[in-house]
mmCIF file of C-alpha atoms and ligand atoms in Angstrom:
data_model
loop_
_atom_site.group_PDB
_atom_site.id
_atom_site.type_symbol
_atom_site.label_atom_id
_atom_site.label_comp_id
_atom_site.label_asym_id
_atom_site.label_seq_id
_atom_site.Cartn_x
_atom_site.Cartn_y
_atom_site.Cartn_z
ATOM 1 C CA LEU A 345 -204.948 -24.685 175.794
ATOM 2 C CA GLU A 346 -202.073 -26.863 177.109
ATOM 3 C CA MET A 347 -199.205 -27.566 174.692
ATOM 4 C CA THR A 348 -197.743 -31.062 174.655
ATOM 5 C CA GLN A 349 -194.053 -31.492 175.424
ATOM 6 C CA GLU A 350 -193.417 -32.063 171.739
ATOM 7 C CA GLU A 351 -195.311 -28.902 170.737
ATOM 8 C CA GLN A 352 -193.359 -26.870 173.280
ATOM 9 C CA PHE A 353 -190.153 -28.284 171.847
ATOM 10 C CA GLN A 354 -191.133 -27.354 168.283
ATOM 11 C CA ALA A 355 -192.149 -23.867 169.444
ATOM 12 C CA ARG A 356 -188.661 -23.348 170.891
ATOM 13 C CA ILE A 357 -187.104 -24.558 167.623
ATOM 14 C CA ASP A 358 -189.351 -22.219 165.613
ATOM 15 C CA ALA A 359 -188.287 -19.312 167.830
ATOM 16 C CA ASP A 360 -184.616 -20.212 167.147
ATOM 17 C CA VAL A 361 -183.958 -21.074 170.787
ATOM 18 C CA ARG A 362 -181.022 -23.475 171.058
ATOM 19 C CA ILE A 363 -181.630 -26.955 172.456
ATOM 20 C CA GLU A 364 -179.085 -27.912 175.126
ATOM 21 C CA PRO A 365 -178.021 -31.388 176.361
ATOM 22 C CA LYS A 366 -180.218 -31.470 179.476
ATOM 23 C CA ASP A 367 -183.362 -30.140 177.739
ATOM 24 C CA TRP A 368 -186.200 -32.481 176.886
ATOM 25 C CA MET A 369 -186.110 -33.574 173.239
ATOM 26 C CA PRO A 370 -188.002 -36.141 171.154
ATOM 27 C CA ASP A 371 -186.165 -39.468 170.814
ATOM 28 C CA ALA A 372 -186.141 -39.122 167.039
ATOM 29 C CA TYR A 373 -184.446 -35.693 167.281
ATOM 30 C CA ARG A 374 -181.756 -37.183 169.529
ATOM 31 C CA LYS A 375 -181.304 -40.160 167.186
ATOM 32 C CA THR A 376 -181.042 -37.991 164.071
ATOM 33 C CA LEU A 377 -178.431 -35.786 165.714
ATOM 34 C CA ILE A 378 -176.352 -38.724 166.924
ATOM 35 C CA ARG A 379 -176.488 -40.121 163.378
ATOM 36 C CA GLN A 380 -175.522 -36.877 161.645
ATOM 37 C CA ILE A 381 -172.890 -35.689 164.146
ATOM 38 C CA SER A 382 -171.196 -39.098 164.391
ATOM 39 C CA GLN A 383 -171.150 -39.475 160.586
ATOM 40 C CA HIS A 384 -169.681 -36.002 160.416
ATOM 41 C CA ALA A 385 -167.018 -36.914 163.032
ATOM 42 C CA HIS A 386 -166.145 -40.117 161.165
ATOM 43 C CA SER A 387 -165.760 -38.080 157.961
ATOM 44 C CA GLU A 388 -163.206 -35.836 159.653
ATOM 45 C CA LEU A 389 -161.257 -38.850 160.875
ATOM 46 C CA VAL A 390 -161.312 -40.842 157.627
ATOM 47 C CA GLY A 391 -160.735 -37.558 155.788
ATOM 48 C CA MET A 392 -157.202 -37.512 157.182
ATOM 49 C CA LEU A 393 -156.245 -40.519 155.067
ATOM 50 C CA PRO A 394 -156.380 -39.209 151.464
ATOM 51 C CA GLU A 395 -154.193 -36.221 152.382
ATOM 52 C CA GLY A 396 -152.018 -38.207 154.783
ATOM 53 C CA ASN A 397 -151.002 -40.077 151.642
ATOM 54 C CA TRP A 398 -149.088 -36.976 150.428
ATOM 55 C CA ILE A 399 -147.331 -35.804 153.605
ATOM 56 C CA THR A 400 -144.135 -37.687 152.777
ATOM 57 C CA ARG A 401 -144.243 -36.578 149.138
ATOM 58 C CA ALA A 402 -145.177 -32.903 149.403
ATOM 59 C CA PRO A 403 -142.990 -30.917 146.956
ATOM 60 C CA SER A 404 -141.283 -28.722 149.569
ATOM 61 C CA LEU A 405 -140.686 -28.451 153.297
ATOM 62 C CA LYS A 406 -143.158 -25.576 153.454
ATOM 63 C CA ARG A 407 -145.889 -27.566 151.676
ATOM 64 C CA LYS A 408 -145.167 -30.529 153.919
ATOM 65 C CA SER A 409 -145.573 -28.566 157.148
ATOM 66 C CA ILE A 410 -148.783 -26.912 155.909
ATOM 67 C CA LEU A 411 -150.268 -30.271 154.917
ATOM 68 C CA LEU A 412 -149.208 -31.852 158.198
ATOM 69 C CA SER A 413 -150.967 -29.195 160.267
ATOM 70 C CA LYS A 414 -154.049 -29.285 158.069
ATOM 71 C CA VAL A 415 -154.376 -33.045 158.587
ATOM 72 C CA GLN A 416 -153.935 -32.488 162.334
ATOM 73 C CA ASP A 417 -156.751 -29.916 162.228
ATOM 74 C CA GLU A 418 -159.059 -32.591 160.784
ATOM 75 C CA ALA A 419 -158.301 -34.851 163.744
ATOM 76 C CA GLY A 420 -159.215 -31.942 166.029
ATOM 77 C CA HIS A 421 -162.521 -31.438 164.190
ATOM 78 C CA GLY A 422 -163.287 -35.116 164.733
ATOM 79 C CA LEU A 423 -162.666 -34.680 168.463
ATOM 80 C CA TYR A 424 -164.985 -31.662 168.843
ATOM 81 C CA LEU A 425 -167.687 -33.560 166.981
ATOM 82 C CA TYR A 426 -167.345 -36.799 168.968
ATOM 83 C CA SER A 427 -167.591 -34.681 172.130
ATOM 84 C CA ALA A 428 -170.734 -32.952 170.827
ATOM 85 C CA ALA A 429 -172.298 -36.357 170.019
ATOM 86 C CA GLU A 430 -171.402 -37.658 173.500
ATOM 87 C CA THR A 431 -173.598 -34.939 175.079
ATOM 88 C CA LEU A 432 -176.552 -36.821 173.525
ATOM 89 C CA GLY A 433 -175.843 -39.995 175.483
ATOM 90 C CA THR A 434 -173.689 -42.094 173.189
ATOM 91 C CA THR A 435 -170.007 -42.926 173.812
ATOM 92 C CA ARG A 436 -166.917 -42.474 171.698
ATOM 93 C CA ASP A 437 -166.153 -46.204 172.019
ATOM 94 C CA GLN A 438 -169.589 -47.049 170.628
ATOM 95 C CA MET A 439 -169.254 -44.589 167.724
ATOM 96 C CA LEU A 440 -165.797 -45.864 166.805
ATOM 97 C CA ALA A 441 -166.958 -49.489 167.034
ATOM 98 C CA ASP A 442 -169.750 -48.645 164.561
ATOM 99 C CA LEU A 443 -167.276 -46.974 162.212
ATOM 100 C CA HIS A 444 -164.825 -49.865 162.358
ATOM 101 C CA SER A 445 -167.482 -52.540 161.815
ATOM 102 C CA GLY A 446 -168.706 -50.727 158.686
ATOM 103 C CA LYS A 447 -172.106 -49.996 160.263
ATOM 104 C CA ALA A 448 -171.688 -46.212 160.425
ATOM 105 C CA LYS A 449 -171.431 -44.044 157.342
ATOM 106 C CA TYR A 450 -168.853 -41.371 156.564
ATOM 107 C CA SER A 451 -168.646 -39.019 153.595
ATOM 108 C CA SER A 452 -168.440 -40.710 150.188
ATOM 109 C CA ILE A 453 -165.754 -38.245 149.066
ATOM 110 C CA PHE A 454 -163.006 -39.868 151.123
ATOM 111 C CA ASN A 455 -163.293 -43.126 149.192
ATOM 112 C CA TYR A 456 -161.575 -41.652 146.132
ATOM 113 C CA PRO A 457 -157.800 -41.964 145.632
ATOM 114 C CA THR A 458 -155.362 -39.028 145.741
ATOM 115 C CA LEU A 459 -153.165 -39.701 142.711
ATOM 116 C CA SER A 460 -151.185 -36.497 142.161
ATOM 117 C CA TRP A 461 -150.044 -33.407 144.054
ATOM 118 C CA ALA A 462 -152.825 -31.459 142.327
ATOM 119 C CA ASP A 463 -155.261 -33.638 144.273
ATOM 120 C CA MET A 464 -154.116 -31.823 147.426
ATOM 121 C CA GLY A 465 -155.166 -28.621 145.690
ATOM 122 C CA CYS A 466 -158.551 -30.071 144.708
ATOM 123 C CA VAL A 467 -159.224 -31.516 148.155
ATOM 124 C CA GLY A 468 -158.616 -28.113 149.732
ATOM 125 C CA TRP A 469 -160.321 -26.039 147.071
ATOM 126 C CA LEU A 470 -163.327 -28.218 146.183
ATOM 127 C CA VAL A 471 -163.812 -30.697 149.036
ATOM 128 C CA ASP A 472 -163.169 -28.221 151.838
ATOM 129 C CA GLY A 473 -165.112 -25.624 149.834
ATOM 130 C CA ALA A 474 -168.120 -27.974 149.803
ATOM 131 C CA ALA A 475 -167.605 -28.712 153.489
ATOM 132 C CA ILE A 476 -167.681 -24.990 154.352
ATOM 133 C CA LEU A 477 -170.845 -24.362 152.343
ATOM 134 C CA ASN A 478 -172.511 -27.203 154.216
ATOM 135 C CA GLN A 479 -171.100 -26.268 157.622
ATOM 136 C CA VAL A 480 -171.412 -22.480 157.852
ATOM 137 C CA PRO A 481 -175.223 -22.849 158.109
ATOM 138 C CA LEU A 482 -174.669 -25.552 160.749
ATOM 139 C CA CYS A 483 -173.282 -22.804 163.024
ATOM 140 C CA ARG A 484 -177.028 -21.981 163.353
ATOM 141 C CA THR A 485 -178.201 -25.566 163.773
ATOM 142 C CA SER A 486 -180.733 -26.037 166.578
ATOM 143 C CA TYR A 487 -178.574 -28.194 168.865
ATOM 144 C CA GLY A 488 -176.236 -25.968 170.907
ATOM 145 C CA PRO A 489 -173.112 -28.157 171.254
ATOM 146 C CA TYR A 490 -173.126 -28.994 167.519
ATOM 147 C CA ALA A 491 -173.590 -25.345 166.509
ATOM 148 C CA ARG A 492 -170.764 -24.179 168.785
ATOM 149 C CA ALA A 493 -168.376 -26.881 167.540
ATOM 150 C CA MET A 494 -169.048 -25.703 163.978
ATOM 151 C CA VAL A 495 -167.865 -22.141 164.628
ATOM 152 C CA ARG A 496 -164.253 -23.127 165.137
ATOM 153 C CA VAL A 497 -164.368 -25.887 162.530
ATOM 154 C CA CYS A 498 -165.517 -23.371 159.908
ATOM 155 C CA LYS A 499 -162.740 -20.900 160.723
ATOM 156 C CA GLU A 500 -160.118 -23.603 160.242
ATOM 157 C CA GLU A 501 -161.898 -24.996 157.217
ATOM 158 C CA SER A 502 -161.844 -21.676 155.366
ATOM 159 C CA PHE A 503 -158.092 -21.489 155.919
ATOM 160 C CA HIS A 504 -157.823 -25.016 154.442
ATOM 161 C CA GLN A 505 -159.829 -23.972 151.447
ATOM 162 C CA ARG A 506 -157.589 -21.035 150.717
ATOM 163 C CA GLN A 507 -154.469 -23.187 150.931
ATOM 164 C CA GLY A 508 -156.066 -25.597 148.421
ATOM 165 C CA PHE A 509 -156.929 -22.774 146.053
ATOM 166 C CA GLU A 510 -153.387 -21.453 146.353
ATOM 167 C CA ILE A 511 -151.963 -24.862 145.370
ATOM 168 C CA MET A 512 -154.246 -24.834 142.305
ATOM 169 C CA GLN A 513 -153.283 -21.262 141.442
ATOM 170 C CA THR A 514 -149.558 -22.056 141.678
ATOM 171 C CA LEU A 515 -149.997 -25.070 139.381
ATOM 172 C CA CYS A 516 -152.130 -23.092 136.918
ATOM 173 C CA GLU A 517 -149.541 -20.316 136.696
ATOM 174 C CA GLY A 518 -146.721 -22.852 136.265
ATOM 175 C CA ALA A 519 -145.501 -25.008 133.376
ATOM 176 C CA PRO A 520 -148.027 -26.489 130.894
ATOM 177 C CA GLU A 521 -147.496 -29.878 132.576
ATOM 178 C CA GLN A 522 -148.464 -28.392 135.932
ATOM 179 C CA LYS A 523 -151.592 -26.810 134.523
ATOM 180 C CA ALA A 524 -152.510 -30.118 132.858
ATOM 181 C CA MET A 525 -152.074 -31.837 136.208
ATOM 182 C CA ALA A 526 -154.469 -29.327 137.806
ATOM 183 C CA GLN A 527 -157.070 -29.880 135.060
ATOM 184 C CA GLU A 528 -156.763 -33.664 135.328
ATOM 185 C CA ALA A 529 -157.352 -33.512 139.086
ATOM 186 C CA LEU A 530 -160.365 -31.209 138.630
ATOM 187 C CA ASN A 531 -161.788 -33.709 136.117
ATOM 188 C CA ARG A 532 -161.657 -36.470 138.722
ATOM 189 C CA TRP A 533 -162.843 -34.477 141.776
ATOM 190 C CA TRP A 534 -165.666 -32.360 140.346
ATOM 191 C CA TRP A 535 -168.477 -34.930 140.289
ATOM 192 C CA PRO A 536 -167.580 -36.713 143.552
ATOM 193 C CA THR A 537 -167.601 -33.272 145.253
ATOM 194 C CA LEU A 538 -171.135 -32.599 144.006
ATOM 195 C CA MET A 539 -172.109 -35.937 145.596
ATOM 196 C CA MET A 540 -170.945 -34.759 149.033
ATOM 197 C CA PHE A 541 -174.198 -32.807 149.455
ATOM 198 C CA GLY A 542 -176.180 -36.051 149.482
ATOM 199 C CA PRO A 543 -179.010 -37.399 147.344
ATOM 200 C CA LYS A 544 -181.464 -35.140 145.531
ATOM 201 C CA ASP A 545 -184.095 -33.653 147.829
ATOM 202 C CA GLU A 546 -186.819 -35.926 146.468
ATOM 203 C CA ASP A 547 -184.620 -38.975 147.286
ATOM 204 C CA SER A 548 -183.432 -37.730 150.676
ATOM 205 C CA PRO A 549 -185.364 -39.479 153.465
ATOM 206 C CA ASN A 550 -184.056 -37.194 156.236
ATOM 207 C CA THR A 551 -184.177 -33.678 154.785
ATOM 208 C CA ALA A 552 -187.802 -32.677 155.433
ATOM 209 C CA GLN A 553 -187.784 -33.583 159.134
ATOM 210 C CA SER A 554 -184.260 -32.221 159.676
ATOM 211 C CA MET A 555 -185.293 -28.886 158.099
ATOM 212 C CA ASN A 556 -188.341 -28.776 160.358
ATOM 213 C CA TRP A 557 -186.147 -29.331 163.413
ATOM 214 C CA ARG A 558 -183.654 -26.787 162.031
ATOM 215 C CA ILE A 559 -180.889 -29.361 162.255
ATOM 216 C CA LYS A 560 -180.355 -28.676 158.547
ATOM 217 C CA ARG A 561 -180.810 -25.056 157.431
ATOM 218 C CA PHE A 562 -180.648 -25.723 153.663
ATOM 219 C CA THR A 563 -181.596 -28.758 151.594
ATOM 220 C CA ASN A 564 -179.055 -30.924 149.752
ATOM 221 C CA ASP A 565 -180.029 -29.489 146.344
ATOM 222 C CA GLU A 566 -179.939 -25.877 147.583
ATOM 223 C CA LEU A 567 -176.369 -26.323 148.815
ATOM 224 C CA ARG A 568 -175.290 -28.162 145.655
ATOM 225 C CA GLN A 569 -176.572 -25.238 143.567
ATOM 226 C CA LYS A 570 -174.754 -22.700 145.753
ATOM 227 C CA PHE A 571 -171.568 -24.742 145.327
ATOM 228 C CA VAL A 572 -171.762 -24.786 141.534
ATOM 229 C CA ASP A 573 -172.520 -21.038 141.490
ATOM 230 C CA MET A 574 -169.479 -20.358 143.655
ATOM 231 C CA MET A 575 -167.036 -22.725 141.933
ATOM 232 C CA VAL A 576 -167.644 -22.220 138.216
ATOM 233 C CA PRO A 577 -166.316 -18.617 138.268
ATOM 234 C CA GLN A 578 -163.349 -19.729 140.410
ATOM 235 C CA ALA A 579 -162.477 -22.451 137.864
ATOM 236 C CA GLU A 580 -162.720 -19.819 135.112
ATOM 237 C CA PHE A 581 -160.415 -17.528 137.069
ATOM 238 C CA LEU A 582 -157.871 -20.370 137.264
ATOM 239 C CA GLY A 583 -158.234 -20.996 133.521
ATOM 240 C CA LEU A 584 -159.643 -24.486 134.133
ATOM 241 C CA THR A 585 -162.737 -26.152 132.682
ATOM 242 C CA VAL A 586 -165.359 -27.835 134.821
ATOM 243 C CA PRO A 587 -165.952 -31.329 133.326
ATOM 244 C CA ASP A 588 -169.668 -30.835 132.662
ATOM 245 C CA GLU A 589 -170.843 -29.717 129.219
ATOM 246 C CA LYS A 590 -174.202 -28.726 130.656
ATOM 247 C CA VAL A 591 -172.753 -26.003 132.878
ATOM 248 C CA LYS A 592 -174.306 -22.779 131.611
ATOM 249 C CA TRP A 593 -175.350 -19.490 133.214
ATOM 250 C CA ASN A 594 -179.129 -19.227 133.405
ATOM 251 C CA GLU A 595 -180.085 -15.551 133.289
ATOM 252 C CA ALA A 596 -183.677 -16.145 134.374
ATOM 253 C CA ARG A 597 -182.701 -18.221 137.412
ATOM 254 C CA GLN A 598 -179.577 -16.121 138.128
ATOM 255 C CA ALA A 599 -177.769 -19.439 138.686
ATOM 256 C CA TYR A 600 -175.808 -22.015 136.710
ATOM 257 C CA ASP A 601 -177.574 -24.945 135.096
ATOM 258 C CA PHE A 602 -175.563 -28.140 135.394
ATOM 259 C CA GLY A 603 -175.702 -31.826 134.499
ATOM 260 C CA GLU A 604 -176.966 -34.803 136.468
ATOM 261 C CA VAL A 605 -174.787 -36.521 139.055
ATOM 262 C CA ASN A 606 -174.230 -40.259 138.491
ATOM 263 C CA TRP A 607 -176.382 -41.473 141.385
ATOM 264 C CA ASP A 608 -175.538 -45.145 140.782
ATOM 265 C CA GLU A 609 -171.912 -44.309 141.484
ATOM 266 C CA PHE A 610 -172.934 -42.324 144.583
ATOM 267 C CA TRP A 611 -174.941 -45.194 146.102
ATOM 268 C CA ALA A 612 -172.251 -47.750 145.223
ATOM 269 C CA VAL A 613 -169.700 -45.659 147.156
ATOM 270 C CA VAL A 614 -172.098 -45.103 150.088
ATOM 271 C CA LYS A 615 -172.724 -48.864 150.258
ATOM 272 C CA GLY A 616 -169.003 -49.605 150.575
ATOM 273 C CA ASN A 617 -168.017 -50.299 146.970
ATOM 274 C CA GLY A 618 -166.057 -47.180 146.036
ATOM 275 C CA LEU A 619 -162.460 -47.277 144.826
ATOM 276 C CA CYS A 620 -160.950 -46.943 148.308
ATOM 277 C CA ASN A 621 -163.646 -47.975 150.843
ATOM 278 C CA ARG A 622 -161.863 -51.151 151.936
ATOM 279 C CA ASP A 623 -158.489 -49.436 152.035
ATOM 280 C CA ARG A 624 -159.751 -46.533 154.125
ATOM 281 C CA LEU A 625 -161.555 -48.679 156.668
ATOM 282 C CA GLY A 626 -158.590 -51.073 156.832
ATOM 283 C CA ALA A 627 -156.182 -48.199 157.509
ATOM 284 C CA ARG A 628 -158.490 -46.782 160.193
ATOM 285 C CA VAL A 629 -158.893 -50.123 162.016
ATOM 286 C CA LYS A 630 -155.135 -50.731 161.838
ATOM 287 C CA ALA A 631 -154.384 -47.289 163.310
ATOM 288 C CA HIS A 632 -156.894 -47.938 166.110
ATOM 289 C CA GLU A 633 -155.402 -51.325 166.952
ATOM 290 C CA GLU A 634 -151.831 -50.072 166.809
ATOM 291 C CA GLY A 635 -152.822 -47.201 169.100
ATOM 292 C CA ALA A 636 -154.177 -49.544 171.802
ATOM 293 C CA TRP A 637 -151.003 -49.206 173.869
ATOM 294 C CA VAL A 638 -151.378 -45.395 173.939
ATOM 295 C CA ARG A 639 -154.922 -45.681 175.285
ATOM 296 C CA GLU A 640 -153.813 -48.285 177.853
ATOM 297 C CA ALA A 641 -150.879 -46.123 178.969
ATOM 298 C CA ALA A 642 -153.135 -43.047 179.301
ATOM 299 C CA MET A 643 -155.624 -45.021 181.414
ATOM 300 C CA ALA A 644 -152.831 -46.427 183.628
ATOM 301 C CA HIS A 645 -151.412 -42.925 184.064
ATOM 302 C CA ALA A 646 -154.830 -41.525 184.991
ATOM 303 C CA ALA A 647 -155.374 -44.348 187.506
ATOM 304 C CA LYS A 648 -151.972 -43.729 189.128
ATOM 305 C CA ARG A 649 -152.662 -40.003 189.402
ATOM 306 C CA ALA A 650 -156.060 -40.613 190.958
ATOM 307 C CA GLU A 651 -154.422 -42.976 193.475
ATOM 308 C CA ARG A 652 -151.734 -40.412 194.322
ATOM 309 C CA GLU A 653 -154.319 -37.659 194.775
ATOM 310 C CA ALA A 654 -156.442 -39.893 197.020
ATOM 311 C CA VAL A 655 -153.583 -40.296 199.533
HETATM 312 N N1 ACO B 816 -171.622 -39.767 151.764
HETATM 313 C C1 ACO B 816 -172.076 -40.806 152.502
HETATM 314 N N2 ACO B 816 -173.355 -40.911 152.913
HETATM 315 C C2 ACO B 816 -174.195 -39.922 152.547
HETATM 316 C C3 ACO B 816 -173.804 -38.814 151.802
HETATM 317 C C4 ACO B 816 -172.445 -38.752 151.391
HETATM 318 N N3 ACO B 816 -171.974 -37.758 150.652
HETATM 319 N N4 ACO B 816 -174.872 -38.008 151.616
HETATM 320 C C5 ACO B 816 -175.908 -38.590 152.231
HETATM 321 N N5 ACO B 816 -175.512 -39.749 152.785
HETATM 322 C C6 ACO B 816 -176.340 -40.702 153.510
HETATM 323 C C7 ACO B 816 -176.987 -40.052 154.708
HETATM 324 O O1 ACO B 816 -176.104 -40.093 155.807
HETATM 325 C C8 ACO B 816 -178.214 -40.899 154.910
HETATM 326 O O2 ACO B 816 -177.824 -42.115 155.526
HETATM 327 P P1 ACO B 816 -178.590 -42.802 156.780
HETATM 328 O O3 ACO B 816 -180.008 -42.283 156.786
HETATM 329 O O4 ACO B 816 -178.471 -44.254 156.549
HETATM 330 O O5 ACO B 816 -177.855 -42.364 157.976
HETATM 331 C C9 ACO B 816 -178.608 -41.248 153.488
HETATM 332 O O6 ACO B 816 -177.425 -41.081 152.696
HETATM 333 C C10 ACO B 816 -179.725 -40.382 152.944
HETATM 334 O O7 ACO B 816 -179.309 -38.996 152.846
HETATM 335 P P2 ACO B 816 -180.091 -37.768 153.488
HETATM 336 O O8 ACO B 816 -181.477 -38.181 153.851
HETATM 337 O O9 ACO B 816 -179.960 -36.599 152.603
HETATM 338 O O10 ACO B 816 -179.248 -37.573 154.859
HETATM 339 P P3 ACO B 816 -178.985 -36.260 155.714
HETATM 340 O O11 ACO B 816 -180.226 -35.497 155.935
HETATM 341 O O12 ACO B 816 -178.212 -36.675 156.906
HETATM 342 O O13 ACO B 816 -178.052 -35.331 154.761
HETATM 343 C C11 ACO B 816 -175.745 -34.597 154.785
HETATM 344 C C12 ACO B 816 -176.737 -35.729 154.428
HETATM 345 C C13 ACO B 816 -176.039 -33.393 153.892
HETATM 346 C C14 ACO B 816 -174.325 -35.103 154.525
HETATM 347 C C15 ACO B 816 -175.954 -34.204 156.261
HETATM 348 O O14 ACO B 816 -175.859 -35.338 157.094
HETATM 349 C C16 ACO B 816 -174.964 -33.182 156.769
HETATM 350 O O15 ACO B 816 -175.102 -32.009 156.485
HETATM 351 N N6 ACO B 816 -173.965 -33.613 157.583
HETATM 352 C C17 ACO B 816 -173.007 -32.756 158.232
HETATM 353 C C18 ACO B 816 -171.821 -32.467 157.365
HETATM 354 C C19 ACO B 816 -170.961 -33.672 157.081
HETATM 355 O O16 ACO B 816 -171.149 -34.762 157.572
HETATM 356 N N7 ACO B 816 -169.932 -33.479 156.275
HETATM 357 C C20 ACO B 816 -168.986 -34.539 156.022
HETATM 358 C C21 ACO B 816 -168.158 -34.250 154.881
HETATM 359 S S1 ACO B 816 -167.252 -32.782 155.009
HETATM 360 C C22 ACO B 816 -165.842 -33.043 155.911
HETATM 361 O O17 ACO B 816 -165.866 -33.750 156.819
HETATM 362 C C23 ACO B 816 -164.557 -32.386 155.547
#
């Protein structure tokens, strides 16, 4: 019996054989990957903004240099991801145009403001913690270039998470005002972080097919549960309280029960109406426009070099 091209493709996926750029793949697989990888890249890029806000106000030279290099790492992650997406036949110019026009999505989490220094702790501890949980399994995603990009991203991301936790720990061991600042930041970041994993499985249009193609290795709800199970004991260790009265250890499930995310808020943020959506996109477009001369100079330099080498 002859297998169709599509059946052969699925058989390779099921055998955990990586798909590479020049292999045949269904159009929908290519489209889904371009969507997910470009959204992921945009998240890294926009994700520089909330922390960039604190570089000039970090409480010490040491904190400032750590934050500066962490934000630079995020730019690097964006670059690996744009490169991975380009292997599927799209261009960086096209992806950036879609981001800047508001057509492309990026993670909801980066549309929340960073109001205090403790927010730098929460972004590292919670937001990067959620990112790692989501991304470690992506090191085994079926598309080769995406999986390989994730290996390095995850190494850097776990370093970021530890620096965030260390900021929280320092605040929690400090003066009562510092501990209160840490708790206040946790109160604001907890629920938005749970939203990072996406809608509930039953409301997620992409999960079933992406699991079948092994693009995703866990569902949104599975990862959200893992996150709560990992973070509740860490909050307890810090002496902080997670702002959800329903959080309770469930002996039978060997997992924490927890309350319901406010999905109206989630969709409002995804649709562009979060606290900082306009600000973030405005800052991104401005940076792109103000960087035009750098791109022009790099192109002129490359052209001159090519001319010189041709002689
Ligand atoms: N913020 C914004 N949009 C979201 C979010 C979110 N937190 N969660 C889901 N969505 C969007 C999806 O992109 C999808 O939109 P689209 O179909 O119009 O493109 C829609 O909501 C429905 O969601 P799902 O069907 O669940 O989408 P998907 O299967 O792509 O799952 C997820 C979403 C889990 C984010 C997945 O794309 C993923 O794992 N991406 C890679 C990791 C990533 O992008 N992380 C970014 C934040 S971490 C960081 O950058 C530091």
